[in-house]
Coordinates of C-alpha atoms and ligand atoms in Angstrom, one line a residue:
M1 CA 79.2 120.8 110.5
C2 CA 79.7 124.2 112.3
G3 CA 82.1 126.8 111.0
I4 CA 85.0 128.2 112.9
V5 CA 87.1 131.2 112.1
G6 CA 89.8 133.1 114.0
Y7 CA 92.3 135.9 113.7
V8 CA 95.4 137.1 115.6
G9 CA 97.5 140.0 114.5
D10 CA 97.4 143.8 114.5
R11 CA 94.0 144.3 112.8
N12 CA 90.7 144.6 114.4
A13 CA 89.5 141.0 114.6
Y14 CA 85.7 141.6 114.7
P15 CA 85.1 142.5 111.0
I16 CA 87.3 139.6 109.9
L17 CA 85.4 137.2 112.2
I18 CA 81.9 138.4 111.1
K19 CA 82.8 138.3 107.4
G20 CA 84.3 134.8 107.9
L21 CA 81.2 133.6 109.7
H22 CA 79.0 134.8 106.8
R23 CA 81.2 132.8 104.4
L24 CA 80.9 129.7 106.7
E25 CA 77.2 130.0 107.4
Y26 CA 76.6 127.2 104.9
R27 CA 78.0 124.9 107.5
G28 CA 75.3 125.6 110.0
Y29 CA 73.2 128.5 111.2
D30 CA 71.5 127.6 114.5
S31 CA 73.5 130.1 116.5
A32 CA 76.6 132.2 116.2
G33 CA 79.2 133.8 118.6
F34 CA 82.7 135.0 119.0
A35 CA 85.3 135.6 121.7
L36 CA 87.7 138.5 121.7
V37 CA 90.8 139.1 123.8
G38 CA 91.0 142.9 124.2
K39 CA 94.1 145.2 124.4
N40 CA 94.2 144.9 128.2
G41 CA 93.9 141.1 128.0
E42 CA 90.2 141.0 128.9
L43 CA 88.3 138.0 127.4
N44 CA 84.8 138.6 126.3
V45 CA 82.3 136.2 124.7
Y46 CA 79.3 137.4 122.6
K47 CA 76.8 134.8 121.3
C48 CA 73.1 134.4 120.4
K49 CA 70.7 132.1 118.8
G50 CA 70.0 132.4 115.1
K51 CA 72.1 133.5 112.2
V52 CA 75.2 135.6 111.9
S53 CA 73.0 138.7 111.2
A54 CA 71.3 138.1 114.5
L55 CA 74.7 138.2 116.2
E56 CA 75.6 141.4 114.4
N57 CA 72.4 143.0 115.7
F58 CA 73.1 141.6 119.2
V59 CA 76.5 143.3 119.4
E60 CA 75.4 146.6 118.0
G61 CA 76.7 149.3 120.3
K62 CA 78.8 146.9 122.3
D63 CA 82.6 147.1 122.6
V64 CA 84.1 144.7 120.0
E65 CA 87.7 146.0 120.0
G66 CA 90.4 143.4 120.0
S67 CA 92.9 141.9 117.6
C68 CA 92.7 138.3 118.8
G69 CA 89.4 136.5 118.4
I70 CA 87.7 133.3 117.5
A71 CA 84.2 132.8 116.1
H72 CA 81.7 130.1 115.4
T73 CA 78.5 129.4 113.5
R74 CA 76.7 126.3 114.8
W75 CA 74.8 123.3 113.5
A76 CA 73.4 121.9 116.7
T77 CA 74.4 118.4 117.8
H78 CA 74.5 118.5 121.6
G79 CA 71.7 120.6 123.1
E80 CA 69.1 122.6 121.4
P81 CA 70.0 125.7 119.4
N82 CA 69.9 128.5 122.0
S83 CA 72.3 131.2 123.2
V84 CA 73.5 129.1 126.2
N85 CA 74.5 126.2 123.9
A86 CA 76.0 128.6 121.4
H87 CA 79.8 128.8 121.0
P88 CA 82.3 130.0 122.2
H89 CA 82.1 128.4 125.6
Y90 CA 83.9 129.8 128.6
S91 CA 85.7 127.6 131.1
C92 CA 84.3 127.9 134.7
T93 CA 86.6 130.7 135.7
E94 CA 85.9 132.5 132.3
N95 CA 89.7 132.5 131.8
I96 CA 89.6 130.3 128.6
A97 CA 87.2 130.3 125.7
L98 CA 86.8 127.6 123.1
I99 CA 85.0 127.0 119.8
H100 CA 84.5 123.5 118.4
N101 CA 83.4 121.8 115.2
G102 CA 82.7 118.1 115.7
I103 CA 81.7 115.8 118.5
I104 CA 83.4 114.7 121.7
E105 CA 82.2 111.1 122.1
N106 CA 83.3 110.5 125.7
W107 CA 81.9 113.9 127.0
A108 CA 79.6 112.3 129.5
L109 CA 82.4 110.4 131.3
L110 CA 84.7 113.5 131.3
K111 CA 81.8 115.7 132.5
K112 CA 81.2 113.4 135.5
A113 CA 84.8 113.5 136.4
L114 CA 85.0 117.3 136.2
I115 CA 81.8 117.6 138.3
R116 CA 83.5 115.5 140.9
E117 CA 86.3 118.1 140.8
G118 CA 83.8 120.9 141.5
Y119 CA 83.2 122.1 137.9
E120 CA 79.8 123.5 137.1
F121 CA 78.2 123.5 133.6
K122 CA 75.8 126.0 132.1
S123 CA 75.2 124.3 128.8
E124 CA 74.3 120.9 127.5
T125 CA 77.2 120.8 125.1
D126 CA 80.2 118.5 124.8
T127 CA 82.3 121.6 124.0
E128 CA 81.9 123.1 127.5
V129 CA 83.3 119.8 128.8
L130 CA 86.4 120.2 126.7
V131 CA 87.1 123.8 127.7
N132 CA 86.8 122.9 131.3
L133 CA 89.0 119.9 130.8
I134 CA 91.6 122.2 129.3
E135 CA 91.4 124.5 132.3
Y136 CA 91.5 121.6 134.7
V137 CA 94.7 120.3 133.1
R138 CA 96.2 123.8 133.0
N139 CA 95.5 124.4 136.7
T140 CA 96.4 120.9 138.0
N141 CA 99.7 120.6 136.0
K142 CA 100.5 124.4 136.2
C143 CA 101.4 124.0 132.6
S144 CA 101.3 126.3 129.5
L145 CA 98.0 126.6 127.5
L146 CA 99.6 124.5 124.7
D147 CA 100.4 121.7 127.1
A148 CA 96.9 121.9 128.7
V149 CA 95.3 121.6 125.2
R150 CA 97.6 118.6 124.5
G151 CA 96.9 117.0 127.8
A152 CA 93.1 117.4 127.4
L153 CA 93.0 116.2 123.9
K154 CA 94.9 113.0 124.8
Q155 CA 91.8 112.2 127.0
V156 CA 89.3 113.0 124.3
I157 CA 87.7 110.5 121.9
G158 CA 85.9 112.1 119.0
A159 CA 86.1 114.4 116.0
Y160 CA 87.1 118.0 116.4
A161 CA 88.5 121.2 115.0
I162 CA 89.0 123.6 117.9
A163 CA 90.4 127.0 118.6
V164 CA 91.2 128.2 122.1
V165 CA 92.0 131.7 123.5
E166 CA 92.9 132.8 127.0
K167 CA 92.4 135.8 129.1
G168 CA 95.6 138.0 129.2
R169 CA 97.0 136.5 125.9
E170 CA 96.0 138.8 123.2
D171 CA 98.7 137.5 120.9
E172 CA 97.9 133.8 120.8
I173 CA 95.4 131.3 119.6
I174 CA 95.8 127.5 119.9
V175 CA 94.1 125.3 117.4
A176 CA 93.9 121.5 116.9
R177 CA 92.3 119.1 114.5
Q178 CA 91.2 115.5 114.6
S179 CA 88.8 114.4 111.7
S180 CA 87.3 117.9 111.2
P181 CA 88.8 120.3 108.7
L182 CA 91.0 123.3 109.8
V183 CA 93.0 125.7 107.7
V184 CA 95.5 128.2 109.0
G185 CA 96.2 131.3 106.8
I186 CA 99.7 132.9 107.2
G187 CA 99.8 136.7 106.8
E188 CA 102.5 139.3 107.7
G189 CA 103.0 138.7 111.4
E190 CA 99.3 137.6 111.6
Y191 CA 97.3 134.4 111.4
F192 CA 93.9 133.4 110.3
L193 CA 92.1 130.1 110.9
A194 CA 89.0 128.6 109.5
S195 CA 87.0 125.5 108.7
D196 CA 87.7 126.1 105.0
A197 CA 89.7 128.6 103.1
T198 CA 86.8 130.9 102.1
P199 CA 87.2 133.3 105.1
I200 CA 90.9 133.6 104.5
V201 CA 91.2 134.1 100.8
E202 CA 91.1 137.9 100.8
Y203 CA 93.9 138.3 103.3
T204 CA 96.5 135.7 102.3
D205 CA 97.2 133.0 99.8
K206 CA 99.5 131.1 102.1
V207 CA 97.7 128.3 103.9
V208 CA 98.5 125.2 105.9
Y209 CA 95.9 122.4 106.1
L210 CA 96.3 120.9 109.6
Q211 CA 96.5 117.1 109.7
D212 CA 94.8 114.9 112.2
G213 CA 96.4 114.9 115.6
E214 CA 98.1 118.2 115.0
I215 CA 98.0 121.3 117.3
A216 CA 99.1 124.7 116.0
V217 CA 100.2 127.7 118.0
L218 CA 99.4 130.9 116.2
T219 CA 101.4 133.7 117.9
K220 CA 101.4 137.2 116.4
N221 CA 104.8 138.1 114.9
K222 CA 106.2 134.6 115.6
P223 CA 106.7 131.7 113.2
L224 CA 103.9 129.1 113.1
R225 CA 104.5 126.1 115.3
V226 CA 102.8 122.8 114.8
V227 CA 103.2 119.9 117.2
N228 CA 101.5 116.5 117.7
F229 CA 99.9 115.3 120.9
D230 CA 103.3 114.1 122.2
N231 CA 104.7 117.6 121.6
A232 CA 107.0 116.5 118.7
E233 CA 107.4 119.2 116.1
C234 CA 105.5 118.5 112.9
P235 CA 106.6 119.5 109.4
I236 CA 104.7 122.6 108.0
D237 CA 103.6 122.3 104.4
V238 CA 102.6 125.8 103.3
K239 CA 100.3 125.6 100.2
K240 CA 99.3 128.4 97.8
L241 CA 95.6 129.0 97.9
E242 CA 94.0 129.0 94.4
M243 CA 90.7 130.7 94.9
N244 CA 88.9 133.6 93.4
I245 CA 87.0 136.0 95.8
S246 CA 84.4 136.8 93.1
E247 CA 83.4 133.1 93.3
L248 CA 82.4 133.7 96.9
E249 CA 80.0 136.5 96.1
K250 CA 76.4 136.4 94.7
G251 CA 77.4 138.4 91.5
G252 CA 74.0 140.1 91.2
Y253 CA 71.9 137.0 91.7
K254 CA 69.3 137.0 94.5
H255 CA 70.6 133.8 96.0
F256 CA 73.7 131.6 95.7
M257 CA 71.6 128.7 94.5
L258 CA 70.4 130.6 91.5
K259 CA 73.9 131.9 90.8
E260 CA 75.3 128.4 91.0
I261 CA 72.5 126.9 88.7
H262 CA 73.4 129.6 86.2
E263 CA 77.1 129.0 86.5
Q264 CA 76.8 125.4 85.2
P265 CA 77.8 126.0 81.5
K266 CA 81.1 127.4 82.9
T267 CA 81.5 124.8 85.7
I268 CA 80.9 121.9 83.3
M269 CA 83.5 123.4 81.0
D270 CA 85.9 123.9 83.8
C271 CA 85.4 120.3 84.8
L272 CA 86.2 119.1 81.2
R273 CA 89.1 121.6 80.6
G274 CA 92.5 120.0 80.2
R275 CA 91.0 116.6 80.4
L276 CA 88.9 116.2 77.3
S277 CA 90.8 117.4 74.2
P278 CA 88.5 119.3 71.7
D279 CA 90.9 118.3 68.9
S280 CA 91.6 114.6 69.4
Y281 CA 88.5 113.9 71.7
D282 CA 90.8 112.0 74.0
V283 CA 90.1 112.0 77.7
I284 CA 93.0 112.2 80.1
L285 CA 92.2 111.8 83.8
S286 CA 95.7 111.3 85.3
G287 CA 94.2 109.7 88.5
V288 CA 92.5 107.0 86.4
R289 CA 95.3 106.7 83.8
D290 CA 98.0 106.2 86.4
N291 CA 96.0 103.6 88.2
A292 CA 94.3 102.0 85.3
Y293 CA 95.5 98.5 86.3
R294 CA 93.5 98.9 89.6
F295 CA 90.3 99.7 87.8
L296 CA 90.8 97.2 85.0
S297 CA 91.5 94.3 87.4
A298 CA 88.7 95.4 89.7
R299 CA 86.4 92.6 90.8
R300 CA 83.8 95.3 91.1
I301 CA 83.5 99.0 91.9
I302 CA 81.7 100.2 95.0
I303 CA 80.7 103.9 95.1
V304 CA 80.1 105.4 98.5
A305 CA 78.5 108.8 99.0
C306 CA 75.7 110.7 100.8
G307 CA 72.9 113.1 99.7
T308 CA 73.2 114.6 96.2
S309 CA 76.6 113.0 95.7
W310 CA 74.8 109.6 96.2
H311 CA 72.4 110.5 93.4
A312 CA 75.3 111.5 91.1
S313 CA 76.9 108.1 92.0
L314 CA 73.8 106.2 90.8
I315 CA 74.3 107.9 87.5
G316 CA 78.0 106.9 87.7
E317 CA 76.9 103.3 88.2
H318 CA 74.8 103.4 85.0
L319 CA 77.6 105.0 83.0
I320 CA 80.3 102.6 84.2
E321 CA 78.2 99.5 83.8
D322 CA 76.7 100.6 80.5
L323 CA 80.0 101.6 78.9
C324 CA 82.6 99.5 80.6
R325 CA 80.7 96.4 81.7
I326 CA 82.3 96.5 85.1
P327 CA 79.9 95.6 88.0
V328 CA 79.2 98.6 90.2
E329 CA 77.4 99.0 93.5
V330 CA 76.4 102.3 95.0
E331 CA 76.1 102.5 98.8
Y332 CA 75.0 105.1 101.2
A333 CA 78.3 105.7 103.1
S334 CA 76.4 105.8 106.4
E335 CA 75.0 102.3 105.8
F336 CA 78.1 100.8 104.3
R337 CA 80.3 101.7 107.2
Y338 CA 78.2 99.8 109.7
R339 CA 77.0 96.8 107.8
N340 CA 80.1 94.7 107.7
P341 CA 80.4 94.7 103.9
V342 CA 82.3 92.0 102.1
L343 CA 85.4 93.7 100.7
S344 CA 88.6 92.5 99.1
P345 CA 91.8 94.1 97.8
E346 CA 90.4 93.5 94.3
D347 CA 87.6 96.0 94.9
V348 CA 87.9 99.6 93.9
V349 CA 86.0 102.0 96.1
I350 CA 85.1 105.4 94.8
A351 CA 84.1 108.0 97.4
V352 CA 82.1 111.0 96.1
S353 CA 81.8 114.1 98.1
Q354 CA 81.4 117.8 97.2
S355 CA 82.9 119.1 100.4
G356 CA 85.3 116.2 100.9
E357 CA 84.4 116.4 104.6
T358 CA 81.3 114.3 105.1
A359 CA 82.0 112.1 108.1
D360 CA 80.2 109.0 106.9
T361 CA 82.0 109.1 103.6
L362 CA 85.3 109.4 105.3
A363 CA 84.5 106.5 107.6
A364 CA 83.5 104.4 104.6
M365 CA 86.8 105.2 103.0
S366 CA 88.7 104.1 106.1
L367 CA 86.9 100.8 106.1
A368 CA 87.7 100.2 102.5
K369 CA 91.3 101.1 103.0
A370 CA 91.6 98.8 105.9
A371 CA 90.3 96.0 103.7
G372 CA 93.0 96.8 101.2
C373 CA 90.7 98.3 98.5
F374 CA 92.0 100.9 96.2
V375 CA 90.2 104.1 97.2
F376 CA 89.5 106.8 94.5
G377 CA 88.1 110.2 95.5
I378 CA 85.8 112.5 93.5
C379 CA 85.4 115.8 95.3
N380 CA 85.3 119.5 94.8
V381 CA 87.1 121.1 97.7
I382 CA 90.8 121.1 97.0
G383 CA 92.9 119.7 99.8
S384 CA 89.8 118.4 101.6
S385 CA 89.9 115.3 103.8
V386 CA 88.5 113.0 101.1
A387 CA 91.1 114.3 98.7
R388 CA 93.8 113.5 101.2
A389 CA 92.5 110.2 102.3
S390 CA 92.2 108.8 98.7
D391 CA 94.9 106.7 97.0
A392 CA 94.1 108.7 93.8
G393 CA 91.3 110.9 92.7
C394 CA 89.8 113.5 90.5
Y395 CA 88.5 117.0 91.4
I396 CA 85.3 118.2 89.8
H397 CA 86.6 121.8 89.6
V398 CA 83.3 123.6 89.8
G399 CA 84.5 126.3 92.3
P400 CA 83.1 126.9 95.8
E401 CA 79.5 125.8 96.2
I402 CA 77.9 128.0 98.8
S403 CA 74.2 127.2 98.6
V404 CA 73.4 124.4 100.9
A405 CA 71.4 122.7 98.1
S406 CA 73.9 121.3 95.7
T407 CA 73.5 122.0 92.0
K408 CA 76.7 122.6 90.1
A409 CA 78.5 119.9 92.1
F410 CA 76.0 117.4 91.0
T411 CA 76.5 118.1 87.3
G412 CA 80.3 118.2 87.9
Q413 CA 80.2 114.8 89.5
V414 CA 78.1 113.4 86.6
T415 CA 80.6 114.9 84.1
V416 CA 83.5 113.3 85.9
F417 CA 81.8 109.9 86.0
A418 CA 81.2 110.2 82.3
M419 CA 84.9 110.9 81.7
I420 CA 85.9 108.0 84.0
A421 CA 83.5 105.6 82.2
L422 CA 84.9 106.8 78.8
T423 CA 88.5 106.3 79.9
L424 CA 87.9 102.8 81.2
A425 CA 85.7 101.7 78.4
N426 CA 88.3 102.9 75.9
T427 CA 91.2 101.2 77.7
L428 CA 89.2 98.0 77.9
T429 CA 88.1 98.4 74.3
R430 CA 84.5 97.9 75.4
I431 CA 83.3 100.7 73.1
S432 CA 84.3 101.5 69.5
R433 CA 86.4 104.5 68.7
D434 CA 83.4 106.0 66.9
R435 CA 81.2 105.7 70.0
F436 CA 84.0 107.0 72.1
E437 CA 84.4 110.1 70.0
Q438 CA 80.6 110.5 69.7
L439 CA 80.3 110.6 73.5
S440 CA 83.4 112.8 73.9
K441 CA 81.9 115.3 71.5
A442 CA 78.6 115.1 73.3
L443 CA 80.4 116.0 76.6
L444 CA 82.1 118.9 74.9
D445 CA 78.7 120.2 73.6
L446 CA 77.1 120.0 77.1
P447 CA 78.0 123.5 78.3
A448 CA 76.4 125.2 75.2
L449 CA 73.2 123.0 75.6
V450 CA 73.0 123.9 79.3
Q451 CA 73.4 127.6 78.4
A452 CA 70.5 127.2 75.9
E453 CA 68.3 125.6 78.5
L454 CA 69.0 128.4 81.0
D455 CA 68.3 131.0 78.4
T456 CA 64.9 129.5 77.4
L457 CA 63.7 127.9 80.6
D458 CA 64.4 130.2 83.5
A459 CA 61.4 132.5 82.9
P460 CA 58.8 129.8 82.1
I461 CA 59.9 127.7 85.0
K462 CA 59.5 130.7 87.3
E463 CA 55.9 131.0 86.1
L464 CA 55.3 127.3 86.5
A465 CA 56.7 127.4 90.1
E466 CA 54.2 130.1 91.0
K467 CA 51.4 127.7 90.0
F468 CA 52.7 124.8 92.2
K469 CA 54.1 126.7 95.2
D470 CA 51.2 125.7 97.4
S471 CA 51.4 122.0 96.6
R472 CA 51.8 119.8 99.6
D473 CA 53.3 116.8 98.0
F474 CA 55.0 115.9 94.7
I475 CA 56.1 112.7 93.0
Y476 CA 59.0 112.6 90.6
I477 CA 59.3 109.7 88.2
G478 CA 61.9 108.6 85.7
R479 CA 63.5 105.4 84.4
G480 CA 67.0 104.2 83.6
Y481 CA 69.4 107.1 83.7
E482 CA 66.6 109.4 84.7
F483 CA 65.6 107.6 87.8
P484 CA 68.4 109.1 89.9
V485 CA 67.5 112.4 88.3
A486 CA 64.0 112.0 89.6
L487 CA 65.4 111.3 93.1
E488 CA 67.7 114.3 92.9
G489 CA 64.8 116.6 91.6
A490 CA 62.6 115.5 94.5
L491 CA 65.5 116.0 97.0
K492 CA 66.1 119.5 95.7
L493 CA 62.4 120.4 96.2
K494 CA 62.3 119.0 99.7
E495 CA 65.5 120.7 100.7
V496 CA 64.6 124.2 99.7
S497 CA 60.8 124.4 99.5
Y498 CA 59.9 122.0 102.4
I499 CA 57.3 120.4 100.1
H500 CA 57.3 116.7 100.6
A501 CA 58.5 115.0 97.4
D502 CA 59.4 111.4 96.5
G503 CA 61.4 110.1 93.6
Y504 CA 60.3 106.8 92.0
P505 CA 61.2 104.6 89.1
A506 CA 58.3 105.3 86.9
A507 CA 57.2 101.6 86.6
E508 CA 57.2 101.2 90.4
M509 CA 54.3 103.7 90.6
K510 CA 51.8 100.9 90.3
H511 CA 53.3 99.1 93.2
G512 CA 52.2 101.7 95.7
P513 CA 52.5 105.4 95.0
I514 CA 49.7 105.3 92.4
A515 CA 47.3 105.0 95.4
L516 CA 48.3 108.6 96.2
I517 CA 47.3 110.0 92.9
D518 CA 44.5 112.5 92.8
K519 CA 44.2 116.1 91.5
T520 CA 46.1 117.5 94.4
M521 CA 49.2 115.3 93.8
P522 CA 51.4 116.7 91.0
V523 CA 53.6 114.2 89.2
L524 CA 56.8 115.4 87.5
A525 CA 57.5 112.8 84.8
I526 CA 60.8 112.6 83.0
A527 CA 60.2 111.3 79.5
I528 CA 63.0 112.0 77.2
P529 CA 63.8 110.1 74.0
D530 CA 65.6 106.9 75.0
A531 CA 64.9 103.2 74.9
L532 CA 62.3 103.5 77.7
Y533 CA 60.4 106.5 76.3
E534 CA 57.2 104.5 75.3
K535 CA 57.2 102.7 78.6
T536 CA 57.5 106.0 80.5
A537 CA 54.7 107.3 78.3
S538 CA 52.5 104.5 79.5
N539 CA 53.3 105.3 83.2
V540 CA 52.3 108.9 82.5
Q541 CA 49.0 107.6 81.0
E542 CA 48.4 105.6 84.2
V543 CA 48.7 108.8 86.2
K544 CA 46.5 110.8 83.9
A545 CA 43.8 108.0 84.0
R546 CA 43.6 108.6 87.8
G547 CA 43.2 112.3 87.5
G548 CA 46.8 113.2 88.4
V549 CA 48.4 116.5 87.3
V550 CA 51.4 115.9 85.2
I551 CA 54.4 118.1 84.5
S552 CA 56.6 116.4 82.1
V553 CA 60.2 117.0 81.1
V554 CA 60.4 116.1 77.5
S555 CA 62.6 116.8 74.4
N556 CA 62.3 120.0 72.4
D557 CA 60.5 118.1 69.6
D558 CA 58.4 115.8 71.8
E559 CA 54.9 115.0 70.5
M560 CA 53.4 112.2 72.6
V561 CA 54.1 112.7 76.3
S562 CA 53.8 116.5 76.1
K563 CA 50.3 116.1 74.7
M564 CA 49.3 113.9 77.7
S565 CA 50.8 116.3 80.2
D566 CA 49.2 119.4 81.8
Y567 CA 52.5 121.2 81.5
A568 CA 55.6 120.3 79.5
I569 CA 59.2 121.5 80.1
R570 CA 61.1 121.1 76.9
V571 CA 64.9 120.4 77.0
P572 CA 67.5 119.9 74.3
V573 CA 68.6 116.4 73.5
T574 CA 72.0 114.7 73.7
D575 CA 73.1 111.1 74.1
P576 CA 70.8 109.4 76.7
C577 CA 73.7 108.7 79.0
L578 CA 74.4 112.4 79.3
M579 CA 70.7 113.5 79.5
P580 CA 70.8 113.5 83.3
V581 CA 72.8 116.7 83.1
L582 CA 70.2 118.4 80.8
V583 CA 67.2 117.1 82.7
S584 CA 68.5 118.1 86.1
I585 CA 68.8 121.8 85.2
P586 CA 65.0 122.6 85.0
L587 CA 64.4 120.5 88.1
Q588 CA 66.9 122.7 90.0
L589 CA 65.3 125.8 88.7
F590 CA 61.8 124.5 89.6
A591 CA 62.8 123.8 93.2
Y592 CA 64.6 127.2 93.4
Y593 CA 61.7 129.2 92.1
I594 CA 59.1 127.4 94.3
A595 CA 61.2 128.1 97.4
D596 CA 61.7 131.7 96.3
A597 CA 58.0 132.2 95.6
K598 CA 57.3 130.9 99.1
G599 CA 59.7 133.5 100.5
L600 CA 62.0 130.9 102.0
D601 CA 65.6 131.2 102.9
V602 CA 66.8 129.3 99.8
D603 CA 70.5 129.3 100.5
Q604 CA 70.1 128.2 104.1
P605 CA 67.1 125.9 104.4
R606 CA 66.0 125.1 108.0
N607 CA 67.8 122.2 109.8
L608 CA 70.3 121.6 107.0
A609 CA 74.0 122.2 106.6
K610 CA 76.2 121.9 103.6
S611 CA 79.0 120.0 105.2
V612 CA 77.9 117.2 107.5
T613 CA 81.0 116.4 109.5
V614 CA 79.1 114.4 112.1
E615 CA 77.6 111.0 111.6
Ligands
G6P1 C1 74.6 117.6 103.0 C2 74.3 118.6 102.0 C3 74.0 118.0 100.6 C4 75.1 117.0 100.2 C5 75.4 116.0 101.3 C6 76.7 115.2 101.0 O1 73.4 116.9 103.3 O2 73.3 119.5 102.4 O3 73.9 119.0 99.7 O4 74.7 116.4 99.0 O5 75.6 116.7 102.6 O6 77.8 116.1 101.0 P1 79.1 115.9 100.3 O7 79.9 117.2 100.6 O8 79.7 114.7 100.8 O9 78.8 115.8 98.8

């Protein structure tokens, strides 16, 4: 987590840094700060607790001139979120300033050693240890800043993306990466750096994604230099950035979350485009096609993910087992990586991650690779660590997701899983051509159905949200394909509205949660027409019999469950295996409108961050 951004060139750095921090605020917003090297070489650090807007107020009227600067927005790991622990951190002499995304694991040992050398520390952070270590190496070895950074990093264990500036050097920033993302943007005689490309896109489309163990020297008007920790020159792979600035703005919506919910007809279409032919109904996913033998000979498929991506993976499990009859297990990446799982080279591991930077997911992938498994990545961010660490993969192509609560990435992930399942089922001849074409067509029809839902449901759900905004708890129930949707609906509500919500398989209610039912406990029941409809209807009856308040999500022409319910949300119908997409839309809107009705900061809920690059 944490976002870092930097600029060196001829422009005034401050506006670039602030705009960049706003773009990266989804990565954390406990505190923010920046360091500038001014025209006369002076190095100034400005930082404060709170969001980037607090930082803007804080520097109002202060001198923020300078064309070399680094900035940071923090998601606290070491030390509480306050202005002392905020980045950048000065070295003891205030000659060097550093920003850092990640964790230095051996900070305590290094700190002890530096204290013995007379260093004093103001903050509780691991970052202050690193900046002082760099200064120590620089002074002891009388070496260049680059060599000092190299020397310090050789002693460091952990994950980091760092940027370093020094007093008197208004033309240079040194950056380095190990397991945390870092992109360098190359302009005309100027450089940009950031945790992802969003702060860079309006200035240049030439970017370099630094690799682990690389240090880059960004010097104004000089070519980019990249070396490894042993000072050997590294090849520089300049990529063209494919990103549209309008995707990074709210486009008239009050929040990114609402914008992203409403984008889904387009993002699902973008995900299908070029992969599912509207003429032949054939599905072509090159990452799957080119490695079909790995999937087809798989002893089993293991899917690893976190958060919302884990919920999408549960739907992926249903799809692949249902259509392909290949055994699938879904694991929390954070559990999988530490529980000594039994793996073999005949296993296929699918890693699912919107950001492609989640530390636990990346660690789970390394474990799988070490065991010889074939590792397939499903992610959104182009060039992300998951994409690079995979043997093959598939992007969901839903565009930048800015809201911390994931919406369009979830439906994109489900769409990709549906295409993977169709491809494998077809190759294995586990489904008939008729069924294959029926499902392909249903996938192609999804964007229009989602649009119809958004057109008809937005206003009524806003009204419904007003009625439930003061609830303290919620239970979401569903069965089969809809159980993961219940989990995801409950997670969305928790994340943005801070209302406690649990997702349950509907039939499990009677094994515990039913004890909670009374008139203050609303139950959101998903009861769409599938093989389990009647059974879910009985579960709804059980709730009603105990005085519970039921909001049901039912089909447009539902008669039974809607009558039992206090409120019914009606959705269009498609094949049951694609219904998770249509059912998740109203649940996203419901969570959004409750949070908005409560006046909460929907896009940046407390304590959360979009990209969790620490374990
Ligand atoms: C964080 C985000 C969630 C996301 C999860 C996994 O918790 O707030 O929205 O689902 O990380 O992230 P990933 O990028 O790996 O999908």
